[in-house]
CSV table of C-alpha atoms and ligand atoms in Angstrom, one decimal:
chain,number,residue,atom,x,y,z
A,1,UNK,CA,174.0,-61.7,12.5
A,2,UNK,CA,170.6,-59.3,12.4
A,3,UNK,CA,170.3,-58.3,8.6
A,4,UNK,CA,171.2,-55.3,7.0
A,5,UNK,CA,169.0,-52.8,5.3
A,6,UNK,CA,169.2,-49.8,2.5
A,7,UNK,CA,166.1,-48.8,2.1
A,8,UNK,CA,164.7,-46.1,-0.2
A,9,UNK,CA,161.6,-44.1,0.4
A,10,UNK,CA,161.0,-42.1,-2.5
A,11,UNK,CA,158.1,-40.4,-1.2
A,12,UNK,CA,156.2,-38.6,-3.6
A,13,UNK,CA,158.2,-38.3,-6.4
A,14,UNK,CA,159.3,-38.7,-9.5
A,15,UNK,CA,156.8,-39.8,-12.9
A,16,UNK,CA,156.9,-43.3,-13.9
A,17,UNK,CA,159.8,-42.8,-16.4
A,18,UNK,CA,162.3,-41.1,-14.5
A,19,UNK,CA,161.3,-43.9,-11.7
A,20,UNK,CA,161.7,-46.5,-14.1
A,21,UNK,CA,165.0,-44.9,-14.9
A,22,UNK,CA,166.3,-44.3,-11.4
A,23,UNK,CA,165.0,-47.9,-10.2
A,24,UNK,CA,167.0,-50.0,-13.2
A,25,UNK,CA,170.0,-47.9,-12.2
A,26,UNK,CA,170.0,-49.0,-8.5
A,27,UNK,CA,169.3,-51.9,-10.2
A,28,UNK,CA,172.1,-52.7,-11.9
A,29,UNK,CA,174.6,-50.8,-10.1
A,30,UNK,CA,173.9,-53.0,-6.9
A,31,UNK,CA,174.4,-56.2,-9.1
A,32,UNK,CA,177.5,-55.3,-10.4
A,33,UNK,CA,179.6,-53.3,-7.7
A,34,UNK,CA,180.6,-54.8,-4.2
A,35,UNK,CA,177.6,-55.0,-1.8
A,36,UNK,CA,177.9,-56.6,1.4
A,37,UNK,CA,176.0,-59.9,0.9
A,38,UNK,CA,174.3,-59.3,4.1
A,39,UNK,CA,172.7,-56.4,3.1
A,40,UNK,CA,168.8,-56.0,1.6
A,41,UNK,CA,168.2,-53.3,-0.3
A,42,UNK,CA,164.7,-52.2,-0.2
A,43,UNK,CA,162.9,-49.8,-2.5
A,44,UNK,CA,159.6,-47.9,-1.3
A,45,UNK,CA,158.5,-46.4,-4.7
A,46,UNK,CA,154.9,-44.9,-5.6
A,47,UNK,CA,151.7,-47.2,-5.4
A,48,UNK,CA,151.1,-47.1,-9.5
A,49,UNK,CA,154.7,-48.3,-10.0
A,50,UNK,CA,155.1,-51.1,-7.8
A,51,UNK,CA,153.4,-54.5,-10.3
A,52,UNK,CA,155.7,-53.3,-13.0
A,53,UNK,CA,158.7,-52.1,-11.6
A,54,UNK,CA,158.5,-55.8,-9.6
A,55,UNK,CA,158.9,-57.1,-13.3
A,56,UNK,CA,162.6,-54.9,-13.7
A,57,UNK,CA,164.3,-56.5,-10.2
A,58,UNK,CA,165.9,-59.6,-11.6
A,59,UNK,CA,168.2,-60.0,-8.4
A,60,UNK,CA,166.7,-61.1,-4.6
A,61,UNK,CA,169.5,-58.2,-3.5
A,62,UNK,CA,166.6,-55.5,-4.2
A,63,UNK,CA,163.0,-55.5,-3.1
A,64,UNK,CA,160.0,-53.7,-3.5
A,65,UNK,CA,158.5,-51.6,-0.5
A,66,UNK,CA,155.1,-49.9,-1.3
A,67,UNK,CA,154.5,-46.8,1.4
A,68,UNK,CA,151.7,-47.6,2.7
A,69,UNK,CA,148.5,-49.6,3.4
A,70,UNK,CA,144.9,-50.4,4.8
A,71,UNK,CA,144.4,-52.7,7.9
A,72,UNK,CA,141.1,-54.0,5.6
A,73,UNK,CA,141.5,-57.1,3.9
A,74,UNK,CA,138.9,-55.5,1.2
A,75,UNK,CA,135.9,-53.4,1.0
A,76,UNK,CA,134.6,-50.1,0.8
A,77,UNK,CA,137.9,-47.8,1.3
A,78,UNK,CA,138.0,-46.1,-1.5
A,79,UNK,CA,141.6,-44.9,-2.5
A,80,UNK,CA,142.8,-47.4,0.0
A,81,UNK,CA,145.4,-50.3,-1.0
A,82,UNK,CA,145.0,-53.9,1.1
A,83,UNK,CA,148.4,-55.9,1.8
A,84,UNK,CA,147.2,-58.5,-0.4
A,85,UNK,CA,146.8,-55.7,-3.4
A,86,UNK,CA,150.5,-55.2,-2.7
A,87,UNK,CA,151.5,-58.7,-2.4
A,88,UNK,CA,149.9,-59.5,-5.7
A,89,UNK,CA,151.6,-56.8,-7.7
A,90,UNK,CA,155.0,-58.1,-6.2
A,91,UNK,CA,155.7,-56.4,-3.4
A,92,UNK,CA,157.4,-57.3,-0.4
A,93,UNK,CA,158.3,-54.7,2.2
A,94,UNK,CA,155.7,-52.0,3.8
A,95,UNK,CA,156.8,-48.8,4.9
A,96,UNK,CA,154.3,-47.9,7.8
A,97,UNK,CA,153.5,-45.4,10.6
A,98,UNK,CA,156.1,-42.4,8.8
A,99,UNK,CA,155.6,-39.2,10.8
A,100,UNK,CA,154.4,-37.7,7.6
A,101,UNK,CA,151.3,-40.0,7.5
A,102,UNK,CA,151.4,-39.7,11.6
A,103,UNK,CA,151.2,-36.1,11.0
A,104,UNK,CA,149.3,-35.4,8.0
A,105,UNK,CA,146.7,-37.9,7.9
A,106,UNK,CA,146.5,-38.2,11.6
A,107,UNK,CA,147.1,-41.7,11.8
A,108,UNK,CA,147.2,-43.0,15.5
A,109,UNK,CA,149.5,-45.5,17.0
A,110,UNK,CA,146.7,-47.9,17.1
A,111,UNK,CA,145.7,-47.8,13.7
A,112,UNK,CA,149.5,-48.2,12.9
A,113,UNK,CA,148.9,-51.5,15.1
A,114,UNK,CA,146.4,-52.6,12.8
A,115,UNK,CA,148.3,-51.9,9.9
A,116,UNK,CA,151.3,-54.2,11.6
A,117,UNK,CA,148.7,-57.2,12.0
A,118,UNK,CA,147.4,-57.1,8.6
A,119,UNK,CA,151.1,-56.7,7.3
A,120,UNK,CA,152.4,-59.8,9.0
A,121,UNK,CA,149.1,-61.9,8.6
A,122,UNK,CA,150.1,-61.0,4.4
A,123,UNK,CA,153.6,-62.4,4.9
A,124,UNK,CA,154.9,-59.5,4.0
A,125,UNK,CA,157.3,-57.3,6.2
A,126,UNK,CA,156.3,-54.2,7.7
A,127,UNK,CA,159.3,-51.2,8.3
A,128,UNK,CA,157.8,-49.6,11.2
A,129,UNK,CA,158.8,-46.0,11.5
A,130,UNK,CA,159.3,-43.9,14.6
A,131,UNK,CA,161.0,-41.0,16.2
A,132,UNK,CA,160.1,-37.8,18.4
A,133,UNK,CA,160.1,-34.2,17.3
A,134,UNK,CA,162.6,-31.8,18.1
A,135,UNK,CA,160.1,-30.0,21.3
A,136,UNK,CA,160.4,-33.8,22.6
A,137,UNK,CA,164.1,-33.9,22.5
A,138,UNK,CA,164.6,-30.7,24.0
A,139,UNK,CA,161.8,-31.6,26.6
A,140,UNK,CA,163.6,-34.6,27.8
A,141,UNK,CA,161.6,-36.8,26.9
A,142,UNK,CA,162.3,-38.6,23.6
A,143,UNK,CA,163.4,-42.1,24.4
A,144,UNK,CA,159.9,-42.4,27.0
A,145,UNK,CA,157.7,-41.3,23.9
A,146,UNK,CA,159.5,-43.2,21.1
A,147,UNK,CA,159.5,-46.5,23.6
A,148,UNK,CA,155.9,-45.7,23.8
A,149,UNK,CA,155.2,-46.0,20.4
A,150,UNK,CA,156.9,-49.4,19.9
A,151,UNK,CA,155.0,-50.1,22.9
A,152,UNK,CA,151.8,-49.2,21.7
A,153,UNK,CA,151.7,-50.5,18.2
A,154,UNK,CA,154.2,-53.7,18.5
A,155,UNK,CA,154.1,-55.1,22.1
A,156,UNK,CA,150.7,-57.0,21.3
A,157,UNK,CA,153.1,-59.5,18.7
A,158,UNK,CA,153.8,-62.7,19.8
A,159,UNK,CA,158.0,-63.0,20.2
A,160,UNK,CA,158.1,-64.7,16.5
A,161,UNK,CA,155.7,-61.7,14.6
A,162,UNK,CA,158.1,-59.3,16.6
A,163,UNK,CA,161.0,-60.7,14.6
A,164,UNK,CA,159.4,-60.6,11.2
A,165,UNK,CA,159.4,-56.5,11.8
A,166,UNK,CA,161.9,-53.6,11.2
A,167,UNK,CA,162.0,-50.5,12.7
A,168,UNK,CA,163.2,-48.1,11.3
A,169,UNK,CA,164.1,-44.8,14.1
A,170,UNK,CA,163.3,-41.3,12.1
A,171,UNK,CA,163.8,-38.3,14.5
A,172,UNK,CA,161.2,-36.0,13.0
A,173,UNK,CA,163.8,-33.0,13.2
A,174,UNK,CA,166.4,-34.9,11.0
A,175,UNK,CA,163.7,-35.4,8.3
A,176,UNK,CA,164.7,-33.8,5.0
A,177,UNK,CA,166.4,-30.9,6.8
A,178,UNK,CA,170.0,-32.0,6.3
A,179,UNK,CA,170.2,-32.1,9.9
A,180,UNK,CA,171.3,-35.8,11.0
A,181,UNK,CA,171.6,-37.3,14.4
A,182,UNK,CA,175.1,-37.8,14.7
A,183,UNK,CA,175.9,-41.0,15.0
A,184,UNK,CA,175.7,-41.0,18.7
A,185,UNK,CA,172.7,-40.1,18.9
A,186,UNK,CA,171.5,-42.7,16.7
A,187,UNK,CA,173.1,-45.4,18.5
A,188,UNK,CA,171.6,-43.8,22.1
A,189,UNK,CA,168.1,-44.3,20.6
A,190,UNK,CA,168.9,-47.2,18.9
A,191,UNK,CA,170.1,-49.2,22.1
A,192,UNK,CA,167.4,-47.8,24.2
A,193,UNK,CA,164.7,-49.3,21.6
A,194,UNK,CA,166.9,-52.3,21.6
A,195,UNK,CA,166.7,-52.4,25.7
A,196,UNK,CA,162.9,-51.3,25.7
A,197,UNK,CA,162.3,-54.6,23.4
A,198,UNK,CA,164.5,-56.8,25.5
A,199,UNK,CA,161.9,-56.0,28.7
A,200,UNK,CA,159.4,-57.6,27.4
A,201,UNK,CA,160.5,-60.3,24.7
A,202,UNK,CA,164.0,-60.9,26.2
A,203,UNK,CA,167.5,-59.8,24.8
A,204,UNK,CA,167.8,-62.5,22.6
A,205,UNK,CA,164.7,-61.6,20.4
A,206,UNK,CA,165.9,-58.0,21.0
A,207,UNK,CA,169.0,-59.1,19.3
A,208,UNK,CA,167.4,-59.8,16.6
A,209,UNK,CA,165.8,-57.2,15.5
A,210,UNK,CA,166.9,-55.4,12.3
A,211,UNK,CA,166.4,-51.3,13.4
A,212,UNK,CA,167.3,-48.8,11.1
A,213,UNK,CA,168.3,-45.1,10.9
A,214,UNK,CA,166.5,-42.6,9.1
A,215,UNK,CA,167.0,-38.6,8.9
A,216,UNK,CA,169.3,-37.3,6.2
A,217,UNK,CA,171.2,-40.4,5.3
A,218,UNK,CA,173.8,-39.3,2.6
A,219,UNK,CA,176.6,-41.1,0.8
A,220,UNK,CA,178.9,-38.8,3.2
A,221,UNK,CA,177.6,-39.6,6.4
A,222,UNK,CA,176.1,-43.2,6.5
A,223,UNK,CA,179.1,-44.8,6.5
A,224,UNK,CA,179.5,-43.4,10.3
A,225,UNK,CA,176.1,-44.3,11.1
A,226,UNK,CA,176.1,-47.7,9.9
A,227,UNK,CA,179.7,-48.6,12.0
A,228,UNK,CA,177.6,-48.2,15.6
A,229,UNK,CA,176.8,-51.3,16.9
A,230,UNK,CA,173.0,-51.2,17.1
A,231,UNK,CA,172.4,-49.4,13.8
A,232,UNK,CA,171.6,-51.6,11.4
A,233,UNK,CA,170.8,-49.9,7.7
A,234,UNK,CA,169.0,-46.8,6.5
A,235,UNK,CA,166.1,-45.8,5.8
A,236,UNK,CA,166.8,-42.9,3.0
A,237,UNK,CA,164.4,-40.3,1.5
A,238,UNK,CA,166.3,-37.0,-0.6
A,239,UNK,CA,169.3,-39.7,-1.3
A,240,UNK,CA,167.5,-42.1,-2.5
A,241,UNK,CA,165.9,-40.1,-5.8
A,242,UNK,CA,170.1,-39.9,-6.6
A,243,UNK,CA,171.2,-44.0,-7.9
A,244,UNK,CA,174.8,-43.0,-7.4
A,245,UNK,CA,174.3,-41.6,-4.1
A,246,UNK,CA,171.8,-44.7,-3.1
A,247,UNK,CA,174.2,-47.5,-4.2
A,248,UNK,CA,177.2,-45.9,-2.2
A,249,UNK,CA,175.3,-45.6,0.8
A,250,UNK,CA,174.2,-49.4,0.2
A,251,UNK,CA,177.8,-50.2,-0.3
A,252,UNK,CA,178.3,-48.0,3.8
A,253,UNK,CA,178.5,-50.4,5.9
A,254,UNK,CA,181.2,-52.5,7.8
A,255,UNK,CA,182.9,-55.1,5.9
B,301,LIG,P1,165.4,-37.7,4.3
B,301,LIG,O1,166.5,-38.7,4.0
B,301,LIG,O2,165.1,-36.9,3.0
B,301,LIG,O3,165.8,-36.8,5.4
B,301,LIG,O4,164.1,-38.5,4.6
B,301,LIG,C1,164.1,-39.4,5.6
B,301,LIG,C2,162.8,-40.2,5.6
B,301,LIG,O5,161.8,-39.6,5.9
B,301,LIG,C3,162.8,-41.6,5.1
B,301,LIG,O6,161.6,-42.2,5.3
């Protein structure tokens, strides 16, 4: 069974106290209320946060995510963070290739390749973000151009690095404007990626490939999401700055 993922990306917000705050109440409230066991929740929390806030999860059932990274191992990049900065202050996942890095630092497909390579090389896991803006939609042409990225920054892998990634499908239009896919829609894009992956690694590596939803996830509506079949988690900005509304959208999906 492909694993299940809530994952948090807090963006930029919230100081170090209220994250501390926010983070031991996730914390807590996934250890103690009824989480499906196959489920990974993963929070992506500001870069200054991430070596002690690895130091408050004292249950494998929550990770760390840091938001970003450098393809460099080291060097000259100044106000850059390497994977093995990340990995050393305890982090595990790596939230990449967002459309609001895509679109405001102008970061390319290829240099969201790059980012992939140095991820996996780490050990680490990278959640590989996607999705087409509303102009694409209504132009047709959305599943071509969001096939295309996975194309061009994830068909270099080798069958076994392809299975060490999520994806994580973020329709730019659903992003923080309360307006979700509905749950149809999601699944269409979902098994299109899933069919665009099975072309060139096969359907059983396709298979197993954990790809997430992300786009105005709420405690009211992931609970849809999560029940199609290729949907397999969230990936959860406004709702994940809420713990109450984070754990019960952990707590969304199919028995
Ligand atoms: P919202 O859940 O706030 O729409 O943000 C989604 C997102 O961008 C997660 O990475």
């Amino acid at each position: 069974m492909r694993k299940k993922y809530a994952a948090g990306n807090w963006k930029m917000n919230k100081t170090f106290e209220e994250g501390q705050i926010l983070l031991s109440e996730v914390v807590n409230m996934v250890k103690d209320e009824v989480v499906n066991p196959n489920v990974q929740v993963v929070l992506g929390v500001p870069f200054p946060y991430l070596s002690s806030f690895s130091k408050l999860i004292d249950t494998p059932k929550v990770a760390l995510a840091a938001q970003n990274c450098h393809p460099k191992e080291s060097g000259a990049y100044t106000g850059e963070v390497s994977v093995s900065m990340l990995k050393s202050a305890g982090v595990k996942y790596v939230i990449i290739g967002h459309s609001e890095r895509r679109e405001y630092f102008n970061e390319s497909d290829e240099f969201v390749a790059q980012k992939v390579d140095a991820i996996l090389a780490g050990g680490l896991t990278p959640i590989f973000c996607c999705g087409e803006t509303l102009s694409q939609r209504e132009a047709g042409i959305h599943f071509d151009f969001v096939s295309g990225q996975l194309t061009n920054s994830l068909f270099h892998l080798s069958a076994d690095d392809l299975k060490k990634v999520v994806i994580a499908y973020e329709p730019i239009w659903a992003i923080g404007t309360g307006v979700t896919a509905s749950s149809a829609q999601a699944q269409e894009m979902h098994k299109v990626l899933r069919d665009h992956l099975a072309s060139k690694y096969g359907q059983e590596v396709a298979e197993e490939i954990s790809i997430l939803y992300g786009g105005s996830v709420g405690a009211g509506n992931a609970q849809e999401l999560f029940s199609q079949p290729d949907v397999d988690g969230g990936l959860v900005g406004g709702a994940s700055l809420k713990s109450r509304d984070f754990t019960d959208i952990s707590k969304s999906f199919p028995a």
